């Protein structure tokens, strides 16, 4: 059968902007929590929580915005996630953390660099 994932741990996206569209709202649990952006000092602060999204509604957030999905306790949560990327922005800084410049001296410590991928 198909693997089942009923939650997502806190993470950032490999994008500059993320579009999250709710496709089905017949589920329980599964709240989407948004935290401060990576590197902001607010990484552990819940800035918003969406507990009952409606089918057809969307949320847009920065890719470096830390977020998680709480455990779905009933039904099936379905969403359409689209990542938008900018080659110009990516040439200057890491798209996940925006903390490291893309140069040979810092690339090894970047979470998107070759050391980690």
PDB file of C-alpha atoms in Angstrom:
ATOM      1  CA  UNK A   1       0.000   0.000   0.000  1.00  0.00           C
ATOM      2  CA  UNK A   2       0.771   3.673  -0.103  1.00  0.00           C
ATOM      3  CA  UNK A   3       2.984   5.000   2.717  1.00  0.00           C
ATOM      4  CA  UNK A   4       1.090   7.109   5.227  1.00  0.00           C
ATOM      5  CA  UNK A   5       2.526  10.258   6.767  1.00  0.00           C
ATOM      6  CA  UNK A   6       0.235  11.859   9.336  1.00  0.00           C
ATOM      7  CA  UNK A   7       2.445  14.790  10.460  1.00  0.00           C
ATOM      8  CA  UNK A   8       5.392  16.940   9.370  1.00  0.00           C
ATOM      9  CA  UNK A   9       8.144  18.015  11.744  1.00  0.00           C
ATOM     10  CA  UNK A  10       9.249  21.662  11.900  1.00  0.00           C
ATOM     11  CA  UNK A  11      11.113  22.526   8.696  1.00  0.00           C
ATOM     12  CA  UNK A  12      11.754  25.143   6.020  1.00  0.00           C
ATOM     13  CA  UNK A  13      11.147  24.740   2.289  1.00  0.00           C
ATOM     14  CA  UNK A  14      13.690  24.879  -0.512  1.00  0.00           C
ATOM     15  CA  UNK A  15      11.890  27.877  -2.003  1.00  0.00           C
ATOM     16  CA  UNK A  16      11.582  31.617  -1.768  1.00  0.00           C
ATOM     17  CA  UNK A  17       7.759  31.422  -1.572  1.00  0.00           C
ATOM     18  CA  UNK A  18       5.487  28.453  -0.763  1.00  0.00           C
ATOM     19  CA  UNK A  19       1.812  28.156  -1.740  1.00  0.00           C
ATOM     20  CA  UNK A  20      -0.168  25.667   0.385  1.00  0.00           C
ATOM     21  CA  UNK A  21      -3.688  24.886  -0.927  1.00  0.00           C
ATOM     22  CA  UNK A  22      -6.104  22.808   1.160  1.00  0.00           C
ATOM     23  CA  UNK A  23      -7.738  20.185  -1.095  1.00  0.00           C
ATOM     24  CA  UNK A  24      -9.892  18.389   1.480  1.00  0.00           C
ATOM     25  CA  UNK A  25     -11.120  19.631   4.835  1.00  0.00           C
ATOM     26  CA  UNK A  26     -12.646  16.383   6.134  1.00  0.00           C
ATOM     27  CA  UNK A  27      -9.981  15.650   8.774  1.00  0.00           C
ATOM     28  CA  UNK A  28      -9.234  16.205  12.447  1.00  0.00           C
ATOM     29  CA  UNK A  29      -5.975  17.479  13.904  1.00  0.00           C
ATOM     30  CA  UNK A  30      -3.354  18.404  11.327  1.00  0.00           C
ATOM     31  CA  UNK A  31      -2.995  22.059  12.328  1.00  0.00           C
ATOM     32  CA  UNK A  32      -0.454  24.043  10.336  1.00  0.00           C
ATOM     33  CA  UNK A  33       1.817  26.032  12.673  1.00  0.00           C
ATOM     34  CA  UNK A  34       4.031  28.869  11.442  1.00  0.00           C
ATOM     35  CA  UNK A  35       7.097  29.921  13.436  1.00  0.00           C
ATOM     36  CA  UNK A  36       9.577  32.731  12.969  1.00  0.00           C
ATOM     37  CA  UNK A  37      11.893  32.518   9.938  1.00  0.00           C
ATOM     38  CA  UNK A  38      15.169  30.644  10.302  1.00  0.00           C
ATOM     39  CA  UNK A  39      17.809  33.044  11.629  1.00  0.00           C
ATOM     40  CA  UNK A  40      15.260  35.511  13.067  1.00  0.00           C
ATOM     41  CA  UNK A  41      15.555  34.544  16.732  1.00  0.00           C
ATOM     42  CA  UNK A  42      11.851  33.565  16.686  1.00  0.00           C
ATOM     43  CA  UNK A  43      12.338  29.981  15.486  1.00  0.00           C
ATOM     44  CA  UNK A  44      10.543  28.587  18.563  1.00  0.00           C
ATOM     45  CA  UNK A  45       7.750  31.180  18.597  1.00  0.00           C
ATOM     46  CA  UNK A  46       4.407  30.156  17.070  1.00  0.00           C
ATOM     47  CA  UNK A  47       3.334  33.186  15.029  1.00  0.00           C
ATOM     48  CA  UNK A  48       0.165  31.634  13.583  1.00  0.00           C
ATOM     49  CA  UNK A  49      -1.783  28.399  13.746  1.00  0.00           C
ATOM     50  CA  UNK A  50      -4.364  27.263  11.195  1.00  0.00           C
ATOM     51  CA  UNK A  51      -6.536  24.575  12.749  1.00  0.00           C
ATOM     52  CA  UNK A  52      -9.411  24.101  10.318  1.00  0.00           C
ATOM     53  CA  UNK A  53      -8.501  25.106   6.758  1.00  0.00           C
ATOM     54  CA  UNK A  54     -11.324  24.969   4.221  1.00  0.00           C
ATOM     55  CA  UNK A  55     -10.985  23.119   0.923  1.00  0.00           C
ATOM     56  CA  UNK A  56      -9.980  25.546  -1.810  1.00  0.00           C
ATOM     57  CA  UNK A  57      -8.368  28.055   0.554  1.00  0.00           C
ATOM     58  CA  UNK A  58      -4.634  28.752   0.330  1.00  0.00           C
ATOM     59  CA  UNK A  59      -1.835  30.059   2.502  1.00  0.00           C
ATOM     60  CA  UNK A  60       1.297  31.714   1.136  1.00  0.00           C
ATOM     61  CA  UNK A  61       4.453  31.972   3.229  1.00  0.00           C
ATOM     62  CA  UNK A  62       8.179  32.513   2.800  1.00  0.00           C
ATOM     63  CA  UNK A  63      10.120  29.316   2.202  1.00  0.00           C
ATOM     64  CA  UNK A  64      12.452  30.131   5.100  1.00  0.00           C
ATOM     65  CA  UNK A  65       9.448  30.373   7.435  1.00  0.00           C
ATOM     66  CA  UNK A  66       9.712  27.464   9.849  1.00  0.00           C
ATOM     67  CA  UNK A  67       6.488  25.469   9.893  1.00  0.00           C
ATOM     68  CA  UNK A  68       5.066  22.108  10.847  1.00  0.00           C
ATOM     69  CA  UNK A  69       1.879  20.079  10.524  1.00  0.00           C
ATOM     70  CA  UNK A  70       0.537  18.514  13.715  1.00  0.00           C
ATOM     71  CA  UNK A  71      -0.576  14.887  13.682  1.00  0.00           C
ATOM     72  CA  UNK A  72      -3.789  14.156  11.796  1.00  0.00           C
ATOM     73  CA  UNK A  73      -6.028  12.261  14.217  1.00  0.00           C
ATOM     74  CA  UNK A  74      -8.921  11.454  11.887  1.00  0.00           C
ATOM     75  CA  UNK A  75      -9.811  11.555   8.213  1.00  0.00           C
ATOM     76  CA  UNK A  76      -7.359  12.381   5.438  1.00  0.00           C
ATOM     77  CA  UNK A  77      -5.584  15.726   5.067  1.00  0.00           C
ATOM     78  CA  UNK A  78      -4.715  16.569   1.456  1.00  0.00           C
ATOM     79  CA  UNK A  79      -2.940  19.609   0.118  1.00  0.00           C
ATOM     80  CA  UNK A  80      -1.299  20.963  -2.993  1.00  0.00           C
ATOM     81  CA  UNK A  81       2.092  22.503  -2.265  1.00  0.00           C
ATOM     82  CA  UNK A  82       3.855  24.688  -4.828  1.00  0.00           C
ATOM     83  CA  UNK A  83       7.340  26.087  -4.368  1.00  0.00           C
ATOM     84  CA  UNK A  84       8.426  29.245  -6.190  1.00  0.00           C
ATOM     85  CA  UNK A  85      12.127  29.802  -6.721  1.00  0.00           C
ATOM     86  CA  UNK A  86      14.243  32.716  -7.928  1.00  0.00           C
ATOM     87  CA  UNK A  87      17.612  32.038  -9.541  1.00  0.00           C
ATOM     88  CA  UNK A  88      18.675  35.618  -8.758  1.00  0.00           C
ATOM     89  CA  UNK A  89      17.979  35.247  -5.039  1.00  0.00           C
ATOM     90  CA  UNK A  90      19.574  31.782  -4.947  1.00  0.00           C
ATOM     91  CA  UNK A  91      22.812  33.125  -6.398  1.00  0.00           C
ATOM     92  CA  UNK A  92      23.149  35.423  -3.375  1.00  0.00           C
ATOM     93  CA  UNK A  93      22.032  33.359  -0.371  1.00  0.00           C
ATOM     94  CA  UNK A  94      20.868  29.948   0.735  1.00  0.00           C
ATOM     95  CA  UNK A  95      17.124  29.607  -0.051  1.00  0.00           C
ATOM     96  CA  UNK A  96      16.462  27.591   3.109  1.00  0.00           C
ATOM     97  CA  UNK A  97      18.185  29.685   5.736  1.00  0.00           C
ATOM     98  CA  UNK A  98      19.150  32.971   4.010  1.00  0.00           C
ATOM     99  CA  UNK A  99      22.055  33.089   6.441  1.00  0.00           C
ATOM    100  CA  UNK A 100      24.935  31.918   4.246  1.00  0.00           C
ATOM    101  CA  UNK A 101      26.221  33.566   1.119  1.00  0.00           C
ATOM    102  CA  UNK A 102      26.874  31.331  -1.845  1.00  0.00           C
ATOM    103  CA  UNK A 103      30.647  31.481  -1.856  1.00  0.00           C
ATOM    104  CA  UNK A 104      33.349  28.875  -1.472  1.00  0.00           C
ATOM    105  CA  UNK A 105      34.082  29.847   2.141  1.00  0.00           C
ATOM    106  CA  UNK A 106      30.553  29.360   3.511  1.00  0.00           C
ATOM    107  CA  UNK A 107      29.016  26.777   1.167  1.00  0.00           C
ATOM    108  CA  UNK A 108      30.262  23.856   3.259  1.00  0.00           C
ATOM    109  CA  UNK A 109      28.362  25.022   6.364  1.00  0.00           C
ATOM    110  CA  UNK A 110      25.090  25.706   4.497  1.00  0.00           C
ATOM    111  CA  UNK A 111      22.304  23.173   5.099  1.00  0.00           C
ATOM    112  CA  UNK A 112      21.689  23.132   1.328  1.00  0.00           C
ATOM    113  CA  UNK A 113      25.361  22.675   0.498  1.00  0.00           C
ATOM    114  CA  UNK A 114      27.099  19.524  -0.778  1.00  0.00           C
ATOM    115  CA  UNK A 115      28.144  18.493   2.731  1.00  0.00           C
ATOM    116  CA  UNK A 116      24.519  17.945   3.765  1.00  0.00           C
ATOM    117  CA  UNK A 117      22.953  16.807   0.466  1.00  0.00           C
TER     118      UNK A 117
END
